[in-house]
Amino acid sequence: MRLRAAVVLTCSVLVSAVVAGPGDPGLAPSASGWVAPVAPVEVISPFDPPAQDWLAGHRGVDLVGGPGTVVAAPCAGTVTFTGTVVDRPVMTITCADGLRSSVEPVLATVAVGAAVSPGDPVGTVVESLASHCVPQTCLHWGVRRGTVYIDPMSLLGGTGPIVLLPG
């Protein structure tokens, strides 16, 4: 058990050293121009798309991020939505490459129409009873190309190891 804890801690330190946090002066976008919306990147639930559009699935990733965690713009683009969807606050950025990136539960600190660059602080994670990680709070990050969801983690190539937490 101690060895496992040491490995997880070492991996977390490595991720922290490799992936800069939102607002860090050293934040460097991947070759695709994308950054993680929170750092360090610790995946709670990976992307798991349904076999058919109408079936249940996980159309994004859940990342560690408790209430008050600063959320960064993952791409260069324009904030196109901030508001409540069903029962949680959501923010969407339409990226310069045409993809749409949404995060929840996030209280936006920028207005609709604001131009953002990768790594710019755009909001904070808030507590939500509708969080994907109840009873904890986490950040859900989804990315769409048109109406098709894609794995957000695929946009972060070259950012170093990703920590998949035990379930």
mmCIF file of C-alpha atoms in Angstrom:
data_model
loop_
_atom_site.group_PDB
_atom_site.id
_atom_site.type_symbol
_atom_site.label_atom_id
_atom_site.label_comp_id
_atom_site.label_asym_id
_atom_site.label_seq_id
_atom_site.Cartn_x
_atom_site.Cartn_y
_atom_site.Cartn_z
ATOM 1 C CA MET A 1 0.000 0.000 0.000
ATOM 2 C CA ARG A 2 2.853 2.404 0.837
ATOM 3 C CA LEU A 3 4.489 1.686 -2.529
ATOM 4 C CA ARG A 4 1.208 2.410 -4.337
ATOM 5 C CA ALA A 5 0.802 5.694 -2.440
ATOM 6 C CA ALA A 6 4.393 6.636 -3.276
ATOM 7 C CA VAL A 7 3.831 5.874 -6.971
ATOM 8 C CA VAL A 8 0.621 7.940 -7.068
ATOM 9 C CA LEU A 9 2.331 10.822 -5.258
ATOM 10 C CA THR A 10 5.341 10.656 -7.590
ATOM 11 C CA CYS A 11 3.072 10.614 -10.649
ATOM 12 C CA SER A 12 1.103 13.578 -9.288
ATOM 13 C CA VAL A 13 4.311 15.535 -8.752
ATOM 14 C CA LEU A 14 5.466 14.692 -12.271
ATOM 15 C CA VAL A 15 2.136 15.795 -13.747
ATOM 16 C CA SER A 16 2.303 19.016 -11.735
ATOM 17 C CA ALA A 17 5.787 19.674 -13.040
ATOM 18 C CA VAL A 18 4.884 18.910 -16.646
ATOM 19 C CA VAL A 19 1.428 20.511 -16.924
ATOM 20 C CA ALA A 20 1.391 24.140 -15.906
ATOM 21 C CA GLY A 21 -1.610 25.438 -14.032
ATOM 22 C CA PRO A 22 -4.102 28.011 -15.275
ATOM 23 C CA GLY A 23 -2.564 31.454 -15.228
ATOM 24 C CA ASP A 24 0.975 30.091 -14.849
ATOM 25 C CA PRO A 25 3.445 32.184 -16.855
ATOM 26 C CA GLY A 26 5.010 28.946 -18.113
ATOM 27 C CA LEU A 27 1.758 27.570 -19.532
ATOM 28 C CA ALA A 28 2.600 26.198 -22.957
ATOM 29 C CA PRO A 29 -0.165 24.961 -25.260
ATOM 30 C CA SER A 30 0.268 21.565 -26.912
ATOM 31 C CA ALA A 31 1.140 21.392 -30.613
ATOM 32 C CA SER A 32 -2.615 21.615 -31.265
ATOM 33 C CA GLY A 33 -2.799 24.855 -29.246
ATOM 34 C CA TRP A 34 -4.838 23.322 -26.397
ATOM 35 C CA VAL A 35 -4.208 23.257 -22.628
ATOM 36 C CA ALA A 36 -6.000 21.449 -19.824
ATOM 37 C CA PRO A 37 -8.670 23.574 -18.114
ATOM 38 C CA VAL A 38 -7.272 22.624 -14.676
ATOM 39 C CA ALA A 39 -3.896 21.487 -13.466
ATOM 40 C CA PRO A 40 -2.548 19.145 -12.487
ATOM 41 C CA VAL A 41 -4.500 16.889 -14.840
ATOM 42 C CA GLU A 42 -5.992 14.073 -12.781
ATOM 43 C CA VAL A 43 -8.700 12.062 -14.556
ATOM 44 C CA ILE A 44 -11.500 10.726 -12.375
ATOM 45 C CA SER A 45 -13.648 9.361 -15.232
ATOM 46 C CA PRO A 46 -12.338 9.044 -18.796
ATOM 47 C CA PHE A 47 -14.162 9.696 -22.058
ATOM 48 C CA ASP A 48 -16.519 6.782 -22.779
ATOM 49 C CA PRO A 49 -18.731 7.560 -25.764
ATOM 50 C CA PRO A 50 -21.868 5.516 -26.348
ATOM 51 C CA ALA A 51 -22.044 3.012 -29.205
ATOM 52 C CA GLN A 52 -25.002 4.992 -30.598
ATOM 53 C CA ASP A 53 -25.761 8.706 -30.200
ATOM 54 C CA TRP A 54 -28.942 8.058 -28.241
ATOM 55 C CA LEU A 55 -27.402 5.675 -25.705
ATOM 56 C CA ALA A 56 -25.947 6.554 -22.308
ATOM 57 C CA GLY A 57 -22.245 7.289 -22.166
ATOM 58 C CA HIS A 58 -19.697 9.711 -20.789
ATOM 59 C CA ARG A 59 -19.221 12.381 -23.446
ATOM 60 C CA GLY A 60 -16.284 14.096 -21.796
ATOM 61 C CA VAL A 61 -13.818 13.642 -18.962
ATOM 62 C CA ASP A 62 -14.133 14.370 -15.262
ATOM 63 C CA LEU A 63 -11.053 16.025 -13.812
ATOM 64 C CA VAL A 64 -10.086 16.652 -10.195
ATOM 65 C CA GLY A 65 -11.171 20.164 -9.291
ATOM 66 C CA GLY A 66 -12.904 21.152 -6.088
ATOM 67 C CA PRO A 67 -14.921 24.291 -5.392
ATOM 68 C CA GLY A 68 -12.829 27.401 -6.008
ATOM 69 C CA THR A 69 -10.459 25.730 -8.476
ATOM 70 C CA VAL A 70 -9.532 28.197 -11.205
ATOM 71 C CA VAL A 71 -10.598 27.066 -14.680
ATOM 72 C CA ALA A 72 -8.535 28.073 -17.710
ATOM 73 C CA ALA A 73 -9.565 28.495 -21.329
ATOM 74 C CA PRO A 74 -8.393 25.287 -22.999
ATOM 75 C CA CYS A 75 -8.165 26.929 -26.427
ATOM 76 C CA ALA A 76 -8.008 30.243 -28.234
ATOM 77 C CA GLY A 77 -11.525 31.363 -29.021
ATOM 78 C CA THR A 78 -14.605 33.247 -27.937
ATOM 79 C CA VAL A 79 -16.857 32.641 -24.950
ATOM 80 C CA THR A 80 -20.197 31.798 -26.549
ATOM 81 C CA PHE A 81 -22.278 30.652 -23.572
ATOM 82 C CA THR A 82 -22.360 31.100 -19.813
ATOM 83 C CA GLY A 83 -25.446 30.037 -17.934
ATOM 84 C CA THR A 84 -27.401 27.250 -16.341
ATOM 85 C CA VAL A 85 -28.097 24.050 -18.233
ATOM 86 C CA VAL A 86 -30.719 21.970 -16.449
ATOM 87 C CA ASP A 87 -29.340 22.418 -12.914
ATOM 88 C CA ARG A 88 -25.676 23.400 -13.177
ATOM 89 C CA PRO A 89 -23.607 26.348 -14.437
ATOM 90 C CA VAL A 90 -21.920 25.721 -17.783
ATOM 91 C CA MET A 91 -19.458 27.702 -19.892
ATOM 92 C CA THR A 92 -18.779 27.119 -23.579
ATOM 93 C CA ILE A 93 -15.930 28.472 -25.659
ATOM 94 C CA THR A 94 -16.070 28.257 -29.435
ATOM 95 C CA CYS A 95 -12.461 27.650 -30.339
ATOM 96 C CA ALA A 96 -10.585 29.166 -33.267
ATOM 97 C CA ASP A 97 -10.292 25.669 -34.780
ATOM 98 C CA GLY A 98 -14.106 25.318 -34.824
ATOM 99 C CA LEU A 99 -14.397 22.933 -31.871
ATOM 100 C CA ARG A 100 -16.642 23.821 -28.924
ATOM 101 C CA SER A 101 -15.319 23.254 -25.413
ATOM 102 C CA SER A 102 -17.705 23.154 -22.446
ATOM 103 C CA VAL A 103 -16.939 22.951 -18.731
ATOM 104 C CA GLU A 104 -19.231 22.431 -15.746
ATOM 105 C CA PRO A 105 -20.016 23.243 -12.963
ATOM 106 C CA VAL A 106 -18.229 26.516 -13.605
ATOM 107 C CA LEU A 107 -19.089 30.048 -12.573
ATOM 108 C CA ALA A 108 -17.774 32.199 -15.427
ATOM 109 C CA THR A 109 -15.590 35.188 -14.634
ATOM 110 C CA VAL A 110 -15.658 36.422 -18.242
ATOM 111 C CA ALA A 111 -18.622 37.534 -20.320
ATOM 112 C CA VAL A 112 -20.117 36.037 -23.451
ATOM 113 C CA GLY A 113 -18.259 37.519 -26.398
ATOM 114 C CA ALA A 114 -14.911 37.704 -24.601
ATOM 115 C CA ALA A 115 -11.885 36.595 -26.606
ATOM 116 C CA VAL A 116 -9.688 34.158 -24.675
ATOM 117 C CA SER A 117 -6.294 32.557 -25.132
ATOM 118 C CA PRO A 118 -5.224 29.126 -23.914
ATOM 119 C CA GLY A 119 -4.553 29.283 -20.179
ATOM 120 C CA ASP A 120 -6.524 32.482 -19.525
ATOM 121 C CA PRO A 121 -8.533 32.206 -16.286
ATOM 122 C CA VAL A 122 -12.219 32.089 -17.275
ATOM 123 C CA GLY A 123 -14.063 30.853 -14.188
ATOM 124 C CA THR A 124 -14.072 28.764 -11.044
ATOM 125 C CA VAL A 125 -15.429 25.344 -10.201
ATOM 126 C CA VAL A 126 -18.480 25.605 -7.940
ATOM 127 C CA GLU A 127 -20.167 23.048 -5.739
ATOM 128 C CA SER A 128 -23.089 21.362 -7.469
ATOM 129 C CA LEU A 129 -25.456 18.619 -6.393
ATOM 130 C CA ALA A 130 -25.603 17.747 -10.095
ATOM 131 C CA SER A 131 -21.838 17.232 -10.345
ATOM 132 C CA HIS A 132 -20.704 14.136 -12.221
ATOM 133 C CA CYS A 133 -18.720 13.195 -9.119
ATOM 134 C CA VAL A 134 -21.302 13.591 -6.314
ATOM 135 C CA PRO A 135 -20.712 13.596 -3.389
ATOM 136 C CA GLN A 136 -17.440 15.242 -4.472
ATOM 137 C CA THR A 137 -17.157 18.122 -6.902
ATOM 138 C CA CYS A 138 -15.110 17.788 -10.067
ATOM 139 C CA LEU A 139 -14.782 19.517 -13.408
ATOM 140 C CA HIS A 140 -16.544 17.910 -16.373
ATOM 141 C CA TRP A 141 -14.904 18.871 -19.690
ATOM 142 C CA GLY A 142 -16.548 18.063 -23.002
ATOM 143 C CA VAL A 143 -15.488 18.955 -26.554
ATOM 144 C CA ARG A 144 -17.650 18.774 -29.675
ATOM 145 C CA ARG A 145 -16.900 18.863 -33.368
ATOM 146 C CA GLY A 146 -20.313 19.856 -34.701
ATOM 147 C CA THR A 147 -22.652 17.522 -32.802
ATOM 148 C CA VAL A 148 -20.057 14.785 -32.256
ATOM 149 C CA TYR A 149 -18.255 14.610 -28.925
ATOM 150 C CA ILE A 150 -14.531 13.877 -29.039
ATOM 151 C CA ASP A 151 -12.108 12.906 -26.286
ATOM 152 C CA PRO A 152 -10.765 16.177 -24.829
ATOM 153 C CA MET A 153 -7.609 14.422 -23.649
ATOM 154 C CA SER A 154 -6.676 13.712 -27.273
ATOM 155 C CA LEU A 155 -6.168 17.455 -27.722
ATOM 156 C CA LEU A 156 -3.474 17.618 -25.046
ATOM 157 C CA GLY A 157 -0.849 15.508 -26.794
ATOM 158 C CA GLY A 158 2.631 16.009 -25.416
ATOM 159 C CA THR A 159 1.596 17.324 -22.005
ATOM 160 C CA GLY A 160 3.108 14.415 -20.119
ATOM 161 C CA PRO A 161 1.623 11.626 -18.067
ATOM 162 C CA ILE A 162 -2.045 11.718 -17.143
ATOM 163 C CA VAL A 163 -3.026 10.308 -13.762
ATOM 164 C CA LEU A 164 -6.049 7.982 -13.822
ATOM 165 C CA LEU A 165 -7.313 7.769 -10.264
ATOM 166 C CA PRO A 166 -8.504 4.422 -8.890
ATOM 167 C CA GLY A 167 -12.285 4.050 -9.000
#
